């Protein structure tokens, strides 16, 4: 049946009628029938109590069937609806299993080993698949990539490094603008370097977010407000990201220095736009189909709204704070784009600045949906894809991408680690 809940079963005189057979299976396995019996036992207990449910089960179900049911009398084995209903009363399912063992005179039966496909597992599989694809492509093309990297123009490396460091300062500016109380820019910069180190090894930037919240909390900001403040910086980042995407896509499509026919301008091609929009649609579908992630996002939005309601009124009357909040994000994103452009220039990629900025923003937005720490593998693959679609030879595209990620992603781990240790010694976190 696969859904023997209190809603699908009803007493009719001396008999019982079951509805919802449209989801039932004719060719069912013994395990699925055992799960049905376990769910029926739990649903009955929720209706009439554990003792009456157990007595009815022992009275009406053959002992062999009950024995095969015992390993599945556990919450993870139950369908989602009954699994949720069985949370209260507490320990109901465990008490049913123990009571059934006592009534049957059976020894403690080991539970069936179950493994559900959760959103977290899907996320992990996607991450591993992206990393595997990235490494396989890198190894396959390594000889040509190495040849391209040997022709690097070192003049562009220094500016790219400086741009990366300035970007971290931009993040510190935004953090300083997220709360009403004064925050020393120097301390905020140390925190941003330290959190960048943590983000290299935690998915979805969880480590860095926790460090920023802890820093604000240690400075005297309430933990709820601290959490909302970090959410506010994310909101500001999203607003600036959207503004940059619109600006750079429009700029690149009207760039008078570009030649559409030669691939040197005219904006990103149709394939890139389709991929970009497709990624947004996929993200929306994932959000709609994953309640756990949706609840997390709703909670984040609510906390951010609460932050805006509580503090943003004061921030609106403080132009300096607003300038730091949004201006810091502008500095951070523009610095990253500059680092990418200069990494491309180091290998002779002469696409117009506007087009390279649009390509980076499109690739970064698409790759951010892949749940690997720092987007490792996903961002590299996306950047190579957009560059090659723009007419850049694959070897040069890989060389520029690897240089950019080395400077913008891996190099900051050195000052990031030092900043993390320094912040601990000064008890900033």
PDB file of N, CA and C in Angstrom, residues 230-320:
ATOM      1  N   UNK A 230      24.926  39.015   9.359  1.00  0.00           N
ATOM      2  CA  UNK A 230      25.618  38.241   8.333  1.00  0.00           C
ATOM      3  C   UNK A 230      24.670  37.963   7.168  1.00  0.00           C
ATOM      4  N   UNK A 231      23.402  37.685   7.491  1.00  0.00           N
ATOM      5  CA  UNK A 231      22.410  37.527   6.426  1.00  0.00           C
ATOM      6  C   UNK A 231      22.230  38.788   5.620  1.00  0.00           C
ATOM      7  N   UNK A 232      22.356  39.936   6.292  1.00  0.00           N
ATOM      8  CA  UNK A 232      22.221  41.212   5.593  1.00  0.00           C
ATOM      9  C   UNK A 232      23.375  41.438   4.624  1.00  0.00           C
ATOM     10  N   UNK A 233      24.590  41.026   5.014  1.00  0.00           N
ATOM     11  CA  UNK A 233      25.717  41.136   4.077  1.00  0.00           C
ATOM     12  C   UNK A 233      25.503  40.228   2.870  1.00  0.00           C
ATOM     13  N   UNK A 234      24.911  39.048   3.110  1.00  0.00           N
ATOM     14  CA  UNK A 234      24.601  38.146   1.985  1.00  0.00           C
ATOM     15  C   UNK A 234      23.555  38.771   1.072  1.00  0.00           C
ATOM     16  N   UNK A 235      22.570  39.432   1.691  1.00  0.00           N
ATOM     17  CA  UNK A 235      21.553  40.113   0.892  1.00  0.00           C
ATOM     18  C   UNK A 235      22.177  41.215   0.057  1.00  0.00           C
ATOM     19  N   UNK A 236      23.064  41.999   0.672  1.00  0.00           N
ATOM     20  CA  UNK A 236      23.746  43.068  -0.065  1.00  0.00           C
ATOM     21  C   UNK A 236      24.586  42.488  -1.194  1.00  0.00           C
ATOM     22  N   UNK A 237      25.244  41.355  -0.922  1.00  0.00           N
ATOM     23  CA  UNK A 237      26.034  40.696  -1.955  1.00  0.00           C
ATOM     24  C   UNK A 237      25.161  40.256  -3.120  1.00  0.00           C
ATOM     25  N   UNK A 238      23.981  39.707  -2.805  1.00  0.00           N
ATOM     26  CA  UNK A 238      23.071  39.281  -3.859  1.00  0.00           C
ATOM     27  C   UNK A 238      22.574  40.448  -4.695  1.00  0.00           C
ATOM     28  N   UNK A 239      22.249  41.554  -4.031  1.00  0.00           N
ATOM     29  CA  UNK A 239      21.780  42.741  -4.754  1.00  0.00           C
ATOM     30  C   UNK A 239      22.863  43.257  -5.696  1.00  0.00           C
ATOM     31  N   UNK A 240      24.089  43.350  -5.178  1.00  0.00           N
ATOM     32  CA  UNK A 240      25.200  43.833  -6.003  1.00  0.00           C
ATOM     33  C   UNK A 240      25.491  42.858  -7.138  1.00  0.00           C
ATOM     34  N   UNK A 241      25.391  41.548  -6.854  1.00  0.00           N
ATOM     35  CA  UNK A 241      25.625  40.543  -7.896  1.00  0.00           C
ATOM     36  C   UNK A 241      24.649  40.719  -9.048  1.00  0.00           C
ATOM     37  N   UNK A 242      23.372  40.873  -8.723  1.00  0.00           N
ATOM     38  CA  UNK A 242      22.352  41.063  -9.762  1.00  0.00           C
ATOM     39  C   UNK A 242      22.615  42.348 -10.538  1.00  0.00           C
ATOM     40  N   UNK A 243      22.944  43.418  -9.813  1.00  0.00           N
ATOM     41  CA  UNK A 243      23.226  44.694 -10.478  1.00  0.00           C
ATOM     42  C   UNK A 243      24.420  44.574 -11.411  1.00  0.00           C
ATOM     43  N   UNK A 244      25.468  43.863 -10.967  1.00  0.00           N
ATOM     44  CA  UNK A 244      26.651  43.671 -11.806  1.00  0.00           C
ATOM     45  C   UNK A 244      26.326  42.831 -13.037  1.00  0.00           C
ATOM     46  N   UNK A 245      25.520  41.797 -12.864  1.00  0.00           N
ATOM     47  CA  UNK A 245      25.159  40.948 -14.006  1.00  0.00           C
ATOM     48  C   UNK A 245      24.443  41.778 -15.069  1.00  0.00           C
ATOM     49  N   UNK A 246      23.453  42.549 -14.629  1.00  0.00           N
ATOM     50  CA  UNK A 246      22.710  43.388 -15.585  1.00  0.00           C
ATOM     51  C   UNK A 246      23.651  44.399 -16.245  1.00  0.00           C
ATOM     52  N   UNK A 247      24.476  45.050 -15.433  1.00  0.00           N
ATOM     53  CA  UNK A 247      25.368  46.083 -15.953  1.00  0.00           C
ATOM     54  C   UNK A 247      26.355  45.510 -16.963  1.00  0.00           C
ATOM     55  N   UNK A 248      27.029  44.415 -16.600  1.00  0.00           N
ATOM     56  CA  UNK A 248      28.065  43.869 -17.475  1.00  0.00           C
ATOM     57  C   UNK A 248      27.467  43.225 -18.724  1.00  0.00           C
ATOM     58  N   UNK A 249      26.310  42.584 -18.600  1.00  0.00           N
ATOM     59  CA  UNK A 249      25.697  41.994 -19.789  1.00  0.00           C
ATOM     60  C   UNK A 249      25.270  43.091 -20.765  1.00  0.00           C
ATOM     61  N   UNK A 250      24.701  44.173 -20.227  1.00  0.00           N
ATOM     62  CA  UNK A 250      24.324  45.277 -21.108  1.00  0.00           C
ATOM     63  C   UNK A 250      25.553  45.963 -21.688  1.00  0.00           C
ATOM     64  N   UNK A 251      26.573  46.167 -20.872  1.00  0.00           N
ATOM     65  CA  UNK A 251      27.794  46.821 -21.334  1.00  0.00           C
ATOM     66  C   UNK A 251      28.483  46.001 -22.420  1.00  0.00           C
ATOM     67  N   UNK A 252      28.601  44.699 -22.183  1.00  0.00           N
ATOM     68  CA  UNK A 252      29.300  43.850 -23.155  1.00  0.00           C
ATOM     69  C   UNK A 252      28.531  43.743 -24.460  1.00  0.00           C
ATOM     70  N   UNK A 253      27.203  43.828 -24.389  1.00  0.00           N
ATOM     71  CA  UNK A 253      26.407  43.705 -25.623  1.00  0.00           C
ATOM     72  C   UNK A 253      26.444  44.970 -26.464  1.00  0.00           C
ATOM     73  N   UNK A 254      26.873  46.094 -25.863  1.00  0.00           N
ATOM     74  CA  UNK A 254      26.942  47.353 -26.619  1.00  0.00           C
ATOM     75  C   UNK A 254      28.360  47.887 -26.696  1.00  0.00           C
ATOM     76  N   UNK A 255      29.350  47.048 -26.350  1.00  0.00           N
ATOM     77  CA  UNK A 255      30.747  47.500 -26.321  1.00  0.00           C
ATOM     78  C   UNK A 255      31.220  47.850 -27.740  1.00  0.00           C
ATOM     79  N   UNK A 256      31.528  49.120 -28.008  1.00  0.00           N
ATOM     80  CA  UNK A 256      31.933  49.500 -29.367  1.00  0.00           C
ATOM     81  C   UNK A 256      33.299  48.973 -29.754  1.00  0.00           C
ATOM     82  N   UNK A 257      34.099  48.487 -28.802  1.00  0.00           N
ATOM     83  CA  UNK A 257      35.438  47.983 -29.132  1.00  0.00           C
ATOM     84  C   UNK A 257      35.411  46.543 -29.568  1.00  0.00           C
ATOM     85  N   UNK A 258      34.256  45.861 -29.422  1.00  0.00           N
ATOM     86  CA  UNK A 258      34.203  44.431 -29.723  1.00  0.00           C
ATOM     87  C   UNK A 258      33.746  44.169 -31.132  1.00  0.00           C
ATOM     88  N   UNK A 259      34.133  43.052 -31.666  1.00  0.00           N
ATOM     89  CA  UNK A 259      33.744  42.600 -33.003  1.00  0.00           C
ATOM     90  C   UNK A 259      32.934  41.325 -32.829  1.00  0.00           C
ATOM     91  N   UNK A 260      31.642  41.411 -33.098  1.00  0.00           N
ATOM     92  CA  UNK A 260      30.754  40.272 -32.864  1.00  0.00           C
ATOM     93  C   UNK A 260      31.170  39.067 -33.686  1.00  0.00           C
ATOM     94  N   UNK A 261      31.514  39.295 -34.938  1.00  0.00           N
ATOM     95  CA  UNK A 261      31.829  38.171 -35.820  1.00  0.00           C
ATOM     96  C   UNK A 261      33.087  37.443 -35.380  1.00  0.00           C
ATOM     97  N   UNK A 262      34.062  38.146 -34.824  1.00  0.00           N
ATOM     98  CA  UNK A 262      35.312  37.500 -34.445  1.00  0.00           C
ATOM     99  C   UNK A 262      35.299  36.982 -33.036  1.00  0.00           C
ATOM    100  N   UNK A 263      34.180  37.149 -32.346  1.00  0.00           N
ATOM    101  CA  UNK A 263      34.091  36.680 -30.971  1.00  0.00           C
ATOM    102  C   UNK A 263      34.742  37.617 -30.000  1.00  0.00           C
ATOM    103  N   UNK A 264      35.169  38.808 -30.416  1.00  0.00           N
ATOM    104  CA  UNK A 264      35.833  39.727 -29.521  1.00  0.00           C
ATOM    105  C   UNK A 264      34.898  40.659 -28.802  1.00  0.00           C
ATOM    106  N   UNK A 265      33.613  40.560 -28.950  1.00  0.00           N
ATOM    107  CA  UNK A 265      32.683  41.439 -28.268  1.00  0.00           C
ATOM    108  C   UNK A 265      31.275  41.033 -28.585  1.00  0.00           C
ATOM    109  N   UNK A 266      30.348  41.963 -28.421  1.00  0.00           N
ATOM    110  CA  UNK A 266      28.964  41.684 -28.705  1.00  0.00           C
ATOM    111  C   UNK A 266      28.262  40.920 -27.624  1.00  0.00           C
ATOM    112  N   UNK A 267      28.897  40.714 -26.491  1.00  0.00           N
ATOM    113  CA  UNK A 267      28.253  40.045 -25.366  1.00  0.00           C
ATOM    114  C   UNK A 267      28.345  38.542 -25.451  1.00  0.00           C
ATOM    115  N   UNK A 268      27.990  37.879 -24.371  1.00  0.00           N
ATOM    116  CA  UNK A 268      28.012  36.420 -24.320  1.00  0.00           C
ATOM    117  C   UNK A 268      27.075  35.823 -25.362  1.00  0.00           C
ATOM    118  N   UNK A 269      27.452  34.672 -25.907  1.00  0.00           N
ATOM    119  CA  UNK A 269      26.628  34.084 -26.961  1.00  0.00           C
ATOM    120  C   UNK A 269      25.365  33.456 -26.378  1.00  0.00           C
ATOM    121  N   UNK A 270      24.475  33.031 -27.289  1.00  0.00           N
ATOM    122  CA  UNK A 270      23.171  32.525 -26.895  1.00  0.00           C
ATOM    123  C   UNK A 270      23.290  31.281 -26.019  1.00  0.00           C
ATOM    124  N   UNK A 271      24.263  30.405 -26.314  1.00  0.00           N
ATOM    125  CA  UNK A 271      24.428  29.190 -25.526  1.00  0.00           C
ATOM    126  C   UNK A 271      24.700  29.517 -24.066  1.00  0.00           C
ATOM    127  N   UNK A 272      25.567  30.497 -23.847  1.00  0.00           N
ATOM    128  CA  UNK A 272      25.900  30.894 -22.481  1.00  0.00           C
ATOM    129  C   UNK A 272      24.672  31.440 -21.759  1.00  0.00           C
ATOM    130  N   UNK A 273      23.885  32.257 -22.457  1.00  0.00           N
ATOM    131  CA  UNK A 273      22.684  32.822 -21.848  1.00  0.00           C
ATOM    132  C   UNK A 273      21.701  31.713 -21.485  1.00  0.00           C
ATOM    133  N   UNK A 274      21.540  30.722 -22.385  1.00  0.00           N
ATOM    134  CA  UNK A 274      20.640  29.607 -22.124  1.00  0.00           C
ATOM    135  C   UNK A 274      21.107  28.805 -20.904  1.00  0.00           C
ATOM    136  N   UNK A 275      22.421  28.528 -20.847  1.00  0.00           N
ATOM    137  CA  UNK A 275      22.962  27.797 -19.698  1.00  0.00           C
ATOM    138  C   UNK A 275      22.736  28.584 -18.410  1.00  0.00           C
ATOM    139  N   UNK A 276      22.957  29.874 -18.463  1.00  0.00           N
ATOM    140  CA  UNK A 276      22.787  30.736 -17.294  1.00  0.00           C
ATOM    141  C   UNK A 276      21.336  30.702 -16.809  1.00  0.00           C
ATOM    142  N   UNK A 277      20.404  30.900 -17.726  1.00  0.00           N
ATOM    143  CA  UNK A 277      18.990  30.878 -17.349  1.00  0.00           C
ATOM    144  C   UNK A 277      18.558  29.486 -16.904  1.00  0.00           C
ATOM    145  N   UNK A 278      19.121  28.445 -17.562  1.00  0.00           N
ATOM    146  CA  UNK A 278      18.798  27.077 -17.163  1.00  0.00           C
ATOM    147  C   UNK A 278      19.232  26.778 -15.742  1.00  0.00           C
ATOM    148  N   UNK A 279      20.394  27.287 -15.360  1.00  0.00           N
ATOM    149  CA  UNK A 279      20.877  27.071 -13.989  1.00  0.00           C
ATOM    150  C   UNK A 279      19.946  27.719 -12.970  1.00  0.00           C
ATOM    151  N   UNK A 280      19.421  28.895 -13.310  1.00  0.00           N
ATOM    152  CA  UNK A 280      18.473  29.568 -12.415  1.00  0.00           C
ATOM    153  C   UNK A 280      17.201  28.743 -12.273  1.00  0.00           C
ATOM    154  N   UNK A 281      16.719  28.189 -13.389  1.00  0.00           N
ATOM    155  CA  UNK A 281      15.510  27.356 -13.348  1.00  0.00           C
ATOM    156  C   UNK A 281      15.751  26.103 -12.512  1.00  0.00           C
ATOM    157  N   UNK A 282      16.908  25.455 -12.723  1.00  0.00           N
ATOM    158  CA  UNK A 282      17.228  24.249 -11.945  1.00  0.00           C
ATOM    159  C   UNK A 282      17.302  24.577 -10.460  1.00  0.00           C
ATOM    160  N   UNK A 283      17.929  25.691 -10.129  1.00  0.00           N
ATOM    161  CA  UNK A 283      18.017  26.092  -8.723  1.00  0.00           C
ATOM    162  C   UNK A 283      16.632  26.303  -8.131  1.00  0.00           C
ATOM    163  N   UNK A 284      15.725  26.901  -8.918  1.00  0.00           N
ATOM    164  CA  UNK A 284      14.360  27.118  -8.430  1.00  0.00           C
ATOM    165  C   UNK A 284      13.630  25.800  -8.218  1.00  0.00           C
ATOM    166  N   UNK A 285      13.849  24.826  -9.122  1.00  0.00           N
ATOM    167  CA  UNK A 285      13.210  23.517  -8.978  1.00  0.00           C
ATOM    168  C   UNK A 285      13.742  22.789  -7.752  1.00  0.00           C
ATOM    169  N   UNK A 286      15.066  22.830  -7.560  1.00  0.00           N
ATOM    170  CA  UNK A 286      15.670  22.198  -6.384  1.00  0.00           C
ATOM    171  C   UNK A 286      15.097  22.807  -5.113  1.00  0.00           C
ATOM    172  N   UNK A 287      14.960  24.121  -5.112  1.00  0.00           N
ATOM    173  CA  UNK A 287      14.400  24.807  -3.949  1.00  0.00           C
ATOM    174  C   UNK A 287      12.972  24.353  -3.689  1.00  0.00           C
ATOM    175  N   UNK A 288      12.193  24.184  -4.755  1.00  0.00           N
ATOM    176  CA  UNK A 288      10.793  23.799  -4.594  1.00  0.00           C
ATOM    177  C   UNK A 288      10.641  22.359  -4.122  1.00  0.00           C
ATOM    178  N   UNK A 289      11.570  21.484  -4.511  1.00  0.00           N
ATOM    179  CA  UNK A 289      11.436  20.052  -4.219  1.00  0.00           C
ATOM    180  C   UNK A 289      12.182  19.593  -2.978  1.00  0.00           C
ATOM    181  N   UNK A 290      12.901  20.463  -2.315  1.00  0.00           N
ATOM    182  CA  UNK A 290      13.667  20.054  -1.130  1.00  0.00           C
ATOM    183  C   UNK A 290      13.192  20.861   0.081  1.00  0.00           C
ATOM    184  N   UNK A 291      12.251  20.290   0.846  1.00  0.00           N
ATOM    185  CA  UNK A 291      11.686  21.019   1.990  1.00  0.00           C
ATOM    186  C   UNK A 291      12.736  21.467   2.997  1.00  0.00           C
ATOM    187  N   UNK A 292      13.745  20.623   3.237  1.00  0.00           N
ATOM    188  CA  UNK A 292      14.751  20.968   4.248  1.00  0.00           C
ATOM    189  C   UNK A 292      15.512  22.224   3.828  1.00  0.00           C
ATOM    190  N   UNK A 293      15.959  22.255   2.587  1.00  0.00           N
ATOM    191  CA  UNK A 293      16.676  23.435   2.096  1.00  0.00           C
ATOM    192  C   UNK A 293      15.752  24.637   2.042  1.00  0.00           C
ATOM    193  N   UNK A 294      14.479  24.401   1.665  1.00  0.00           N
ATOM    194  CA  UNK A 294      13.529  25.505   1.600  1.00  0.00           C
ATOM    195  C   UNK A 294      13.283  26.095   2.985  1.00  0.00           C
ATOM    196  N   UNK A 295      13.185  25.219   4.001  1.00  0.00           N
ATOM    197  CA  UNK A 295      12.990  25.717   5.368  1.00  0.00           C
ATOM    198  C   UNK A 295      14.187  26.538   5.820  1.00  0.00           C
ATOM    199  N   UNK A 296      15.411  26.055   5.458  1.00  0.00           N
ATOM    200  CA  UNK A 296      16.612  26.808   5.823  1.00  0.00           C
ATOM    201  C   UNK A 296      16.609  28.178   5.159  1.00  0.00           C
ATOM    202  N   UNK A 297      16.238  28.224   3.884  1.00  0.00           N
ATOM    203  CA  UNK A 297      16.240  29.499   3.160  1.00  0.00           C
ATOM    204  C   UNK A 297      15.169  30.436   3.725  1.00  0.00           C
ATOM    205  N   UNK A 298      13.993  29.879   4.026  1.00  0.00           N
ATOM    206  CA  UNK A 298      12.924  30.704   4.602  1.00  0.00           C
ATOM    207  C   UNK A 298      13.360  31.269   5.947  1.00  0.00           C
ATOM    208  N   UNK A 299      14.011  30.421   6.762  1.00  0.00           N
ATOM    209  CA  UNK A 299      14.497  30.887   8.064  1.00  0.00           C
ATOM    210  C   UNK A 299      15.529  32.001   7.893  1.00  0.00           C
ATOM    211  N   UNK A 300      16.413  31.845   6.891  1.00  0.00           N
ATOM    212  CA  UNK A 300      17.415  32.878   6.630  1.00  0.00           C
ATOM    213  C   UNK A 300      16.750  34.184   6.203  1.00  0.00           C
ATOM    214  N   UNK A 301      15.754  34.084   5.319  1.00  0.00           N
ATOM    215  CA  UNK A 301      15.052  35.282   4.851  1.00  0.00           C
ATOM    216  C   UNK A 301      14.315  35.954   6.010  1.00  0.00           C
ATOM    217  N   UNK A 302      13.670  35.121   6.837  1.00  0.00           N
ATOM    218  CA  UNK A 302      12.940  35.693   7.979  1.00  0.00           C
ATOM    219  C   UNK A 302      13.885  36.400   8.939  1.00  0.00           C
ATOM    220  N   UNK A 303      15.031  35.761   9.205  1.00  0.00           N
ATOM    221  CA  UNK A 303      15.983  36.390  10.123  1.00  0.00           C
ATOM    222  C   UNK A 303      16.524  37.696   9.534  1.00  0.00           C
ATOM    223  N   UNK A 304      16.714  37.692   8.195  1.00  0.00           N
ATOM    224  CA  UNK A 304      17.191  38.914   7.549  1.00  0.00           C
ATOM    225  C   UNK A 304      16.138  40.017   7.614  1.00  0.00           C
ATOM    226  N   UNK A 305      14.872  39.643   7.397  1.00  0.00           N
ATOM    227  CA  UNK A 305      13.794  40.623   7.494  1.00  0.00           C
ATOM    228  C   UNK A 305      13.701  41.176   8.917  1.00  0.00           C
ATOM    229  N   UNK A 306      13.864  40.280   9.886  1.00  0.00           N
ATOM    230  CA  UNK A 306      13.838  40.724  11.276  1.00  0.00           C
ATOM    231  C   UNK A 306      14.981  41.692  11.558  1.00  0.00           C
ATOM    232  N   UNK A 307      16.142  41.366  10.967  1.00  0.00           N
ATOM    233  CA  UNK A 307      17.293  42.263  11.113  1.00  0.00           C
ATOM    234  C   UNK A 307      16.977  43.624  10.503  1.00  0.00           C
ATOM    235  N   UNK A 308      16.392  43.602   9.308  1.00  0.00           N
ATOM    236  CA  UNK A 308      16.049  44.870   8.653  1.00  0.00           C
ATOM    237  C   UNK A 308      15.040  45.649   9.499  1.00  0.00           C
ATOM    238  N   UNK A 309      14.044  44.953  10.015  1.00  0.00           N
ATOM    239  CA  UNK A 309      13.024  45.606  10.827  1.00  0.00           C
ATOM    240  C   UNK A 309      13.627  46.184  12.107  1.00  0.00           C
ATOM    241  N   UNK A 310      14.594  45.469  12.674  1.00  0.00           N
ATOM    242  CA  UNK A 310      15.150  45.875  13.964  1.00  0.00           C
ATOM    243  C   UNK A 310      16.207  46.970  13.828  1.00  0.00           C
ATOM    244  N   UNK A 311      17.090  46.803  12.837  1.00  0.00           N
ATOM    245  CA  UNK A 311      18.254  47.690  12.747  1.00  0.00           C
ATOM    246  C   UNK A 311      18.301  48.550  11.487  1.00  0.00           C
ATOM    247  N   UNK A 312      17.642  48.104  10.427  1.00  0.00           N
ATOM    248  CA  UNK A 312      17.836  48.777   9.146  1.00  0.00           C
ATOM    249  C   UNK A 312      17.254  50.180   9.144  1.00  0.00           C
ATOM    250  N   UNK A 313      16.239  50.379  10.011  1.00  0.00           N
ATOM    251  CA  UNK A 313      15.697  51.719  10.122  1.00  0.00           C
ATOM    252  C   UNK A 313      16.756  52.699  10.560  1.00  0.00           C
ATOM    253  N   UNK A 314      17.594  52.268  11.522  1.00  0.00           N
ATOM    254  CA  UNK A 314      18.688  53.127  11.964  1.00  0.00           C
ATOM    255  C   UNK A 314      19.759  53.237  10.880  1.00  0.00           C
ATOM    256  N   UNK A 315      20.035  52.141  10.198  1.00  0.00           N
ATOM    257  CA  UNK A 315      21.056  52.179   9.151  1.00  0.00           C
ATOM    258  C   UNK A 315      20.661  53.127   8.019  1.00  0.00           C
ATOM    259  N   UNK A 316      19.343  53.197   7.739  1.00  0.00           N
ATOM    260  CA  UNK A 316      18.873  54.104   6.690  1.00  0.00           C
ATOM    261  C   UNK A 316      19.184  55.557   7.015  1.00  0.00           C
ATOM    262  N   UNK A 317      19.290  55.825   8.317  1.00  0.00           N
ATOM    263  CA  UNK A 317      19.615  57.188   8.731  1.00  0.00           C
ATOM    264  C   UNK A 317      21.116  57.381   8.922  1.00  0.00           C
ATOM    265  N   UNK A 318      21.886  56.365   8.504  1.00  0.00           N
ATOM    266  CA  UNK A 318      23.345  56.422   8.635  1.00  0.00           C
ATOM    267  C   UNK A 318      23.973  56.151   7.266  1.00  0.00           C
ATOM    268  N   UNK A 319      24.097  57.170   6.419  1.00  0.00           N
ATOM    269  CA  UNK A 319      24.643  56.965   5.067  1.00  0.00           C
ATOM    270  C   UNK A 319      26.017  56.306   5.069  1.00  0.00           C
ATOM    271  N   UNK A 320      26.807  56.565   6.100  1.00  0.00           N
ATOM    272  CA  UNK A 320      28.144  55.963   6.134  1.00  0.00           C
ATOM    273  C   UNK A 320      28.061  54.444   6.247  1.00  0.00           C
TER     274      UNK A 320
END
